[in-house]
Coordinates of C-alpha atoms in Angstrom, one line a residue:
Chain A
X1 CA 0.0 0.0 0.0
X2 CA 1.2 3.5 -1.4
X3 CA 1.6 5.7 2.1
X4 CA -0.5 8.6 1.8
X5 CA 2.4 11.2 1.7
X6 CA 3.7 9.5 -1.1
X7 CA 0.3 9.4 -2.8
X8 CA -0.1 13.0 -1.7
X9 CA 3.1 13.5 -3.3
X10 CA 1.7 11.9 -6.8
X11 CA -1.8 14.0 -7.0
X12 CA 0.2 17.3 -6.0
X13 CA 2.7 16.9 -8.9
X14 CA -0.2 15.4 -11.3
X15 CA -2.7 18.7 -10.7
X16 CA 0.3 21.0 -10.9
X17 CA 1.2 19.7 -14.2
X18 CA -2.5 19.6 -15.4
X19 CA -3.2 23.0 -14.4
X20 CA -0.2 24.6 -16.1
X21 CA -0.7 22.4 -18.8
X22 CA -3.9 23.5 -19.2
X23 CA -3.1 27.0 -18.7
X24 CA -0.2 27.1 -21.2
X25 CA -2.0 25.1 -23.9
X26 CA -4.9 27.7 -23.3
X27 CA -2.7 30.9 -22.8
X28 CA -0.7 30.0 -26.5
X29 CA -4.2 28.8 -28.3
X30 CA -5.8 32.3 -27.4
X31 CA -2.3 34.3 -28.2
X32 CA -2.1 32.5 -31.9
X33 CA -5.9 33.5 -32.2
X34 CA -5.6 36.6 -31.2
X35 CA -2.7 37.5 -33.3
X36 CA -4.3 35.9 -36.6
X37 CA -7.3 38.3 -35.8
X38 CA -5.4 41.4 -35.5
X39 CA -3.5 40.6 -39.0
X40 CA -4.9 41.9 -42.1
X41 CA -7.2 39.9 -43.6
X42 CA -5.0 40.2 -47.6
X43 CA -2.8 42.2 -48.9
X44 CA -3.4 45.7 -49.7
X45 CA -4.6 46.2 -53.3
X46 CA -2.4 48.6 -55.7
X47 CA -4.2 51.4 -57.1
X48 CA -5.1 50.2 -59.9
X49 CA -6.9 46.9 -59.1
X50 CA -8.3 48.9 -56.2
X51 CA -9.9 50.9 -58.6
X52 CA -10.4 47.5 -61.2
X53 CA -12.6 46.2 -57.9
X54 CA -14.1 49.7 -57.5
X55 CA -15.3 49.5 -61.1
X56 CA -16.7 46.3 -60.3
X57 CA -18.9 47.6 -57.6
X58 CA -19.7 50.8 -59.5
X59 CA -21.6 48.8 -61.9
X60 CA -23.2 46.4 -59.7
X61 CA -24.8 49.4 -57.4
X62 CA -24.6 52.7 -59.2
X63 CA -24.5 52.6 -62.8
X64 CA -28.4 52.2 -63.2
X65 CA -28.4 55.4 -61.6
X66 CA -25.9 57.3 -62.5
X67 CA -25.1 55.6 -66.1
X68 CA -22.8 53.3 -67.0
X69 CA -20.1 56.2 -67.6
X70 CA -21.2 57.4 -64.8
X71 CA -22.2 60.7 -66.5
X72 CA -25.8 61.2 -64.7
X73 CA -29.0 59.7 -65.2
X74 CA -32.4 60.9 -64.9
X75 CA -32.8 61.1 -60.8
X76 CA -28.8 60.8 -60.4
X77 CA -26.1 63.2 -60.6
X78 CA -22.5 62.7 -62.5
X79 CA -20.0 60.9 -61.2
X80 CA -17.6 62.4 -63.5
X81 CA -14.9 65.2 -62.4
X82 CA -16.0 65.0 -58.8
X83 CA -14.7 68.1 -56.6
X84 CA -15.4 66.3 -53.0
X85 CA -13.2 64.7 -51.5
X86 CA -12.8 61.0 -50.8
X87 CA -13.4 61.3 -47.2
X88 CA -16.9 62.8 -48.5
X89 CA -17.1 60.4 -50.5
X90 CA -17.3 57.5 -48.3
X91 CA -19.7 59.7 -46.0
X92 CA -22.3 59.8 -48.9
X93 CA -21.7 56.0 -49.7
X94 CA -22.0 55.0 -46.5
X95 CA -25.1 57.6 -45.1
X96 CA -27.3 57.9 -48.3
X97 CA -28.7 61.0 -49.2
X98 CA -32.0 60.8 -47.5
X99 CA -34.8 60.3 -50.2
X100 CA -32.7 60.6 -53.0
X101 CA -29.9 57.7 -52.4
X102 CA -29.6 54.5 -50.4
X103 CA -27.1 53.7 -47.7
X104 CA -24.8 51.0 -49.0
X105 CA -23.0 50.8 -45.1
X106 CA -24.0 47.4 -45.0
X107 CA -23.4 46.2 -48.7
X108 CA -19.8 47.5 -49.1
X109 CA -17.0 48.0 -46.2
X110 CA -14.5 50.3 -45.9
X111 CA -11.9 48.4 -48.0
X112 CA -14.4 47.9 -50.8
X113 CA -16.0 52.0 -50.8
X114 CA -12.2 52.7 -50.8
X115 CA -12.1 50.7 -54.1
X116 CA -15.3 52.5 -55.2
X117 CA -13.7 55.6 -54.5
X118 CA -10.5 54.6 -56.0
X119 CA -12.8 53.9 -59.6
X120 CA -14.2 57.2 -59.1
X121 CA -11.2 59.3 -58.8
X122 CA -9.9 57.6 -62.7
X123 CA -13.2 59.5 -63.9
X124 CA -11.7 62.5 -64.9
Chain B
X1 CA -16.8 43.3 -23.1
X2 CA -15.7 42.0 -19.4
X3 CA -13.3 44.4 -17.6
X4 CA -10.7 41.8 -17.5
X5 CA -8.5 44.0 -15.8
X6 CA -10.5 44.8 -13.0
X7 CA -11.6 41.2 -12.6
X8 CA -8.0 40.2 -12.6
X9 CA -7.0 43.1 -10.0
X10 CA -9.6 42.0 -7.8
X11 CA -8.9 37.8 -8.0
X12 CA -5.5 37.9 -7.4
X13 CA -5.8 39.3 -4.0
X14 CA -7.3 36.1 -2.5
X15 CA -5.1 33.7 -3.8
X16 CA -2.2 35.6 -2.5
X17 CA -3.5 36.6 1.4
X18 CA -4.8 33.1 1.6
X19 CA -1.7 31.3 0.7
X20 CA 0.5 33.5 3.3
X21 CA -2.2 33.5 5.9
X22 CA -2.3 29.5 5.5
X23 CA 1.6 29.6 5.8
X24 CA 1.1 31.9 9.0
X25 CA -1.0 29.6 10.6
X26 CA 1.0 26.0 9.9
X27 CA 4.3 27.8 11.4
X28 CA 2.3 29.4 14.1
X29 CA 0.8 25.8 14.6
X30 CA 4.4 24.2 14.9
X31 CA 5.4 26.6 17.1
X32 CA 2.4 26.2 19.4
X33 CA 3.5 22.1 19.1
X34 CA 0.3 20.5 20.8
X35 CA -2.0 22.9 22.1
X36 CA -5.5 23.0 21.5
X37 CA -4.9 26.3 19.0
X38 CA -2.5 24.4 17.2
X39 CA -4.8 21.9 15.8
X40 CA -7.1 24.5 14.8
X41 CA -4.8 26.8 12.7
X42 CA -4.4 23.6 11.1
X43 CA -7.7 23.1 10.0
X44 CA -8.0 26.8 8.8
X45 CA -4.7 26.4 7.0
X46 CA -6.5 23.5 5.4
X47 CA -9.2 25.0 4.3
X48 CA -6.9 28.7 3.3
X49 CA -5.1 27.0 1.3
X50 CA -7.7 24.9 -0.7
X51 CA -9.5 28.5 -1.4
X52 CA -6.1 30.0 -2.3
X53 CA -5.6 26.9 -4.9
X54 CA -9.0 27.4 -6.7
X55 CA -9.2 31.4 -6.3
X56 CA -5.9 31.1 -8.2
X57 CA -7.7 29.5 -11.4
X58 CA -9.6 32.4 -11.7
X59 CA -6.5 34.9 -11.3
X60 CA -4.6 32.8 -13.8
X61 CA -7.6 32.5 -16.4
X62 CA -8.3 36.6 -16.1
X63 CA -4.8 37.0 -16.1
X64 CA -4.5 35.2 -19.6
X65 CA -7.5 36.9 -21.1
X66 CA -6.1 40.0 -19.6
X67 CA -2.8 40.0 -21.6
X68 CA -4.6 38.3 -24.4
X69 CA -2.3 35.0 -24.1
X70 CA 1.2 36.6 -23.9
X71 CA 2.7 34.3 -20.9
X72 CA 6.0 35.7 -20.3
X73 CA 6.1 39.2 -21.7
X74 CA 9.5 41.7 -21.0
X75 CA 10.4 44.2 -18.1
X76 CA 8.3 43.9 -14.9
X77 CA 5.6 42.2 -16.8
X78 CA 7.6 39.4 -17.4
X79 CA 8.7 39.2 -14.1
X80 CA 5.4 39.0 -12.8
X81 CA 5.6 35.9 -15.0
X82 CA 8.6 34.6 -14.0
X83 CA 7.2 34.4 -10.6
X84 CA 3.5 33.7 -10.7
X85 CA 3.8 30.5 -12.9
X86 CA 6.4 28.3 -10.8
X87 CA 4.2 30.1 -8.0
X88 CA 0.8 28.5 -9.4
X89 CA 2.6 25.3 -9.9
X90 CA 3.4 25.1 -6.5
X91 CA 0.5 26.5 -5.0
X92 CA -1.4 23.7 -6.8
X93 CA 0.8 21.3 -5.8
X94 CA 0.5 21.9 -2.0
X95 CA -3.1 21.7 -2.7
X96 CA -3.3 18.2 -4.1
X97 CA -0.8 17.1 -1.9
X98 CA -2.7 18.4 1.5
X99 CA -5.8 17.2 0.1
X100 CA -4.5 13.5 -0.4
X101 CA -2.3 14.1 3.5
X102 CA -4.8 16.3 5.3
X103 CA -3.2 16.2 9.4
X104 CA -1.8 13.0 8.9
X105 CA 1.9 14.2 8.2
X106 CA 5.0 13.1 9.0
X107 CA 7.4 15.0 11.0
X108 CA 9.9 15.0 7.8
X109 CA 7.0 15.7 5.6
X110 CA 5.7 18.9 7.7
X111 CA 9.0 20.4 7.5
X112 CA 9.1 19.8 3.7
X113 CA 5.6 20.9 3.4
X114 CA 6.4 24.1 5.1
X115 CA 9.5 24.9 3.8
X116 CA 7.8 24.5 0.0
X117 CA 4.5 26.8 1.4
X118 CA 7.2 29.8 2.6
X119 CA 8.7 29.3 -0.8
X120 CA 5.8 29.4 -2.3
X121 CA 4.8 32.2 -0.5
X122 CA 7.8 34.1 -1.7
X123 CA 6.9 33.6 -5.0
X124 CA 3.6 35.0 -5.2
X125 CA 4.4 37.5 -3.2
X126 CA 6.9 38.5 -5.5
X127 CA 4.6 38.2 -8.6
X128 CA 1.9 40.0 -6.4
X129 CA 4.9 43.1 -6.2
X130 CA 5.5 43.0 -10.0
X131 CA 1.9 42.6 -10.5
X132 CA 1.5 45.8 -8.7
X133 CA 5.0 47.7 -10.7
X134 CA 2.9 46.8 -14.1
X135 CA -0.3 48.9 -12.8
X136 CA 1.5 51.4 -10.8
X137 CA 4.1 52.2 -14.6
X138 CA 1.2 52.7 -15.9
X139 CA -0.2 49.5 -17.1
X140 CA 2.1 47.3 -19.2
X141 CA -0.3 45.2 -20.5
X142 CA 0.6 44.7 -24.5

């Protein structure tokens, strides 16, 4: 029969080693999860396939309003030789104009009305 | 979002009196040999040191989520980790091994137990004090 100091001995080292075990294996699984999360998701686009995927959603959501040229339609302005800013920009794409234009906040994120602003800015 | 840094301020207090309170009273229960007090600081040291054991989870899991996984870190942050992990270790260790023992010790094994508790009372009273550098420099939690 094991003497119970022994035994005592044998669960003390066993739970210290489970626990720090656990805590480790824990501690390193939510660092390498929190460190993927805080990366960026790609690799930034270059301007010009920024605007390539800009052009993409320009057609998709604005075009059958404001032509496929983007030179105005019948209820939409041009697009063309815009004097706002891109900051505005994005302010408009994401807020709407209220009864003229939708807000497109939850279609497109900031990386994709960046593109759209990107497509815009070629319009000259 | 839960303030882990005020949950972890306010869990690591318990694991740390406990343990030295349940050192205090073993060494205070040797010295009082066989007197009726003596047996009874045992059984609070007991039961201070099975509280200091689990409270501890809780300071090591907010302490985790707190520095979002970093387990050793640099400057006093790291030594708070140098000290509070063999410190846990230990703590846990004591634990299991009082648990298993309870009173029925060895005079060999109750100097071994008590010269491990004042070491591990050391320890996380050390990680306690760089604990305390971290918030009082102004909190160097990456």
């Amino acid at each position: 029969m094991i003497p119970s100091e022994v035994k005592g001995v044998m669960v003390g080292v066993i739970t210290s080693a489970i626990v720090l075990a656990a805590a480790f294996t824990g501690g390193t699984v939510y660092r390498s999860q929190y460190i993927t999360s805080k990366q960026p998701a790609s690799k930034p686009l270059s301007p010009e396939n920024l605007a390539a995927k800009g052009r993409g959603f320009f057609f998709q959501s604005c075009a059958h309003c404001h032509g496929q040229d983007a030179d105005g339609g019948e209820d939409a302005p041009s697009l063309l030789k815009l004097q706002i800013s891109g900051a505005h920009i994005a302010l408009v794409v994401q807020s709407g104009i209220k009864d003229e234009m939708p807000s497109f906040a939850k279609k497109y994120n900031e990386q994709d009305v960046s593109a759209i602003i990107a497509y815009l800015k070629t319009l000259h | 979002m839960i303030p882990w840094d005020k949950l972890h301020g306010a869990m690591t207090h318990f694991p740390i009196a406990l343990l030295l309170f349940s050192t205090a009273c073993d060494l205070v229960s040797v010295a009082l040999k066989k007197r009726p007090l003596s047996r009874e600081l045992r059984v609070v040291s007991f039961y201070s040191l099975g509280i200091a054991a689990l409270a501890s989870v809780g300071a090591v899991i907010s302490g985790i989520a707190l520095t979002k996984g970093d387990l050793w870190g640099r400057g006093d942050f790291g030594w708070h980790h140098r000290f509070v992990w063999p410190a846990f270790g230990l703590l846990m260790a004591l634990a299991g091994w009082r648990l298993v023992v309870r009173n029925a010790m060895s005079r060999f094994g109750l100097y071994v137990y008590l010269i491990m508790m004042v070491l591990a009372s050391g320890l996380i009273a050390a990680a306690g004090y760089f604990g305390g550098e971290i918030l009082l420099s102004g909190g160097g939690v990456p």
